[in-house]
Coordinates of C-alpha atoms in Angstrom, one line a residue:
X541 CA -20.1 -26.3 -36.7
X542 CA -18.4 -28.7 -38.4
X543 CA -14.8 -30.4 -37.1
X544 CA -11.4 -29.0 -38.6
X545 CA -9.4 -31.7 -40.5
X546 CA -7.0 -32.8 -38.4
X547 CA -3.3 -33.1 -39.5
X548 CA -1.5 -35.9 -37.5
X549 CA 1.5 -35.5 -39.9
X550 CA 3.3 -31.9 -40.0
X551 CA 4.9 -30.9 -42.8
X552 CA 7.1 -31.8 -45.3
X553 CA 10.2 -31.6 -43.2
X554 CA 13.6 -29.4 -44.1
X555 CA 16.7 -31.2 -44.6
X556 CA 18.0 -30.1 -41.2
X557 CA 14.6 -30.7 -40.1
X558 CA 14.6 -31.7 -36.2
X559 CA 12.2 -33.1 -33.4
X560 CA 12.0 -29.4 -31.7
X561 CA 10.3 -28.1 -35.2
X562 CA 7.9 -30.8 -35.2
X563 CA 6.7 -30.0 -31.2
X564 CA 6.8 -26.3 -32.4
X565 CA 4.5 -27.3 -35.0
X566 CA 1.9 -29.2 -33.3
X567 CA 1.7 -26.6 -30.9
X568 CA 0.9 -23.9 -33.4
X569 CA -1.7 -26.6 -34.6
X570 CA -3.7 -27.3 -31.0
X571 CA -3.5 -23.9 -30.4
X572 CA -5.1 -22.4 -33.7
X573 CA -7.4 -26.0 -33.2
X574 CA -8.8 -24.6 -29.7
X575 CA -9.7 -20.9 -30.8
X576 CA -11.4 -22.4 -34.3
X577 CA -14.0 -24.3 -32.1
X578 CA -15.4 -21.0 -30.1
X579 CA -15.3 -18.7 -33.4
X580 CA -12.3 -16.4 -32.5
X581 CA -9.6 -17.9 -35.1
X582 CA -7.1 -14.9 -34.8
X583 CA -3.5 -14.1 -35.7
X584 CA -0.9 -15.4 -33.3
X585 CA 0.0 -13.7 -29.9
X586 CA 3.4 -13.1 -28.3
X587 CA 2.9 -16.2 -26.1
X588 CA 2.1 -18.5 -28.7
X589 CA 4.5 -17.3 -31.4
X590 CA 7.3 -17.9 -28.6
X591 CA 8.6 -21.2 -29.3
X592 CA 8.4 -20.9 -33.1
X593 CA 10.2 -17.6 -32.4
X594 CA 13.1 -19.5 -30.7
X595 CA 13.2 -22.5 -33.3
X596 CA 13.7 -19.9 -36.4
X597 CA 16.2 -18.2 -34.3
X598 CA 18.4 -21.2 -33.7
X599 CA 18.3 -22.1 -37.7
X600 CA 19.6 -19.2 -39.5
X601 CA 20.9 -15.7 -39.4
X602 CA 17.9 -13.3 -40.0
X603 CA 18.4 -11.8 -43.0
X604 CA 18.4 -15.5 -45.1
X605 CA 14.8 -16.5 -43.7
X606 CA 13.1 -14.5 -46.0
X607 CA 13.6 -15.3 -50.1
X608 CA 11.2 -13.3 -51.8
X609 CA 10.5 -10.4 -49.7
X610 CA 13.5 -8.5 -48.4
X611 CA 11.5 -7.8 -44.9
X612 CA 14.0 -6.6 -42.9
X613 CA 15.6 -4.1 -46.6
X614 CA 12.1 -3.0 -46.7
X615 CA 11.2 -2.3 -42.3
X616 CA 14.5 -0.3 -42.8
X617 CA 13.9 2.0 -45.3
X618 CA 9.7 2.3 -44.2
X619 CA 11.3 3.5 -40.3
X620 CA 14.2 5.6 -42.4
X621 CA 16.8 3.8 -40.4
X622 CA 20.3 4.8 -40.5
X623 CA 21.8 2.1 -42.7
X624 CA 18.4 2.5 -45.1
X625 CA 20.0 6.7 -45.0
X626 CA 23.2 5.4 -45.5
X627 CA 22.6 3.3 -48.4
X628 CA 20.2 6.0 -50.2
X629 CA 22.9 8.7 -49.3
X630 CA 20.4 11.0 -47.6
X631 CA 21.4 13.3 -44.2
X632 CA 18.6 11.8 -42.2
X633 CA 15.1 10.8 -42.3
X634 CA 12.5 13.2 -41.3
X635 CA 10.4 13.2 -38.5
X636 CA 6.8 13.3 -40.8
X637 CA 8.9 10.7 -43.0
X638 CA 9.3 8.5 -39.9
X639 CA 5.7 8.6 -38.8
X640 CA 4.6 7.7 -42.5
X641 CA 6.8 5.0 -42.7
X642 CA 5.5 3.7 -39.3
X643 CA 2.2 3.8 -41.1
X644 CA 3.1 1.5 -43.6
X645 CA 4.8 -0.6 -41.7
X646 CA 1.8 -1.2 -39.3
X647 CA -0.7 -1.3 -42.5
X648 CA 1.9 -3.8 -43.7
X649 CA 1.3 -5.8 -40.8
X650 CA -2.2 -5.9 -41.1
X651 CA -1.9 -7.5 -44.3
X652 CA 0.4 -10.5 -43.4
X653 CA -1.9 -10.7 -40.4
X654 CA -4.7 -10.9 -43.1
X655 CA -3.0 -13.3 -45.1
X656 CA -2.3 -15.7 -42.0
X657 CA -6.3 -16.1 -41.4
X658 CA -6.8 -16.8 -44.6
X659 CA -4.0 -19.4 -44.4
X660 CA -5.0 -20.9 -41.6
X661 CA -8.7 -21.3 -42.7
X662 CA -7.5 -22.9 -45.6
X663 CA -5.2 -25.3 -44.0
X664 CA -8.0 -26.1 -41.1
X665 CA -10.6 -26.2 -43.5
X666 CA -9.5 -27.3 -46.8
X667 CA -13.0 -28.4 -47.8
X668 CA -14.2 -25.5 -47.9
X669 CA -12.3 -24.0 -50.4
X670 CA -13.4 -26.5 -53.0
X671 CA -17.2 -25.9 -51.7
X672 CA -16.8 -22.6 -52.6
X673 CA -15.2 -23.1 -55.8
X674 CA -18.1 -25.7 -56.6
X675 CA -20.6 -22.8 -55.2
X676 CA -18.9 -20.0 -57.9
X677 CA -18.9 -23.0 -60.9
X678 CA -22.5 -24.0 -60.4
X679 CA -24.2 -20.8 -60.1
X680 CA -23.7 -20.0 -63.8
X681 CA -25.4 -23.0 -64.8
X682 CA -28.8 -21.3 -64.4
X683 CA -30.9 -23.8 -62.7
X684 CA -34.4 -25.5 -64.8
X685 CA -33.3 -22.8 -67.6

């Protein structure tokens, strides 16, 4: 199995930028580096989303972290939480409207979990993206044809 490329530099550092975001980000980095080796490159857990947890805390109130999707707007109205009723005007949620909601929500989840391997992979492995890209271009050619 060949070696991750190794970042020494993180990046691109916010105006505000500090020392704590850079330790946060090298331990997201040796972390996501030590499970690539033995094949089992998964999603964060609790314990190692922690200090990244703590560092976005300390930036910004919440509800400016997220630009172009309105997470928390959209969490609320999935779990029919009282300001989502409020705002839409309804009595209440319902209790089957609740557990759908609770579906989507999880099923979102799944996809941002799906979207972080495929992140990570790309940013561990960024070769490999243009190998497969090489792969896709060359098989058309048709080979001694």
């Amino acid at each position: 199995m060949d070696a991750p490329c190794l970042r020494d530099s993180p990046p691109p550092r916010a105006a505000s930028g500090s020392r704590r975001k850079e330790e946060v980000y090298r331990s997201f980095l040796a972390f996501h580096l030590q499970h690539s080796g033995s094949g089992s490159l998964a999603p964060g857990c609790g314990q190692q989303l922690g200090p990244g947890k703590d560092w976005l805390d300390s930036q910004s109130a919440p509800g400016r972290r997220f630009h172009t999707l309105d997470f928390y707007r959209l969490a609320r109205d999935y779990l029919g939480g009282e300001a989502g009723d409020r705002a839409a005007g309804q009595p209440g949620a319902q209790a089957g409207d609740r557990a759908a909601g609770q579906r989507l929500l999880r099923s979102l989840s799944k996809a941002f979990e799906v979207l972080e391997l495929i992140s990570l992979n790309v940013y561990l492995w960024p070769w490999r993206k243009e190998i497969k890209s090489i792969k896709v271009g060359v098989v058309g050619m048709g080979y001694g044809e």
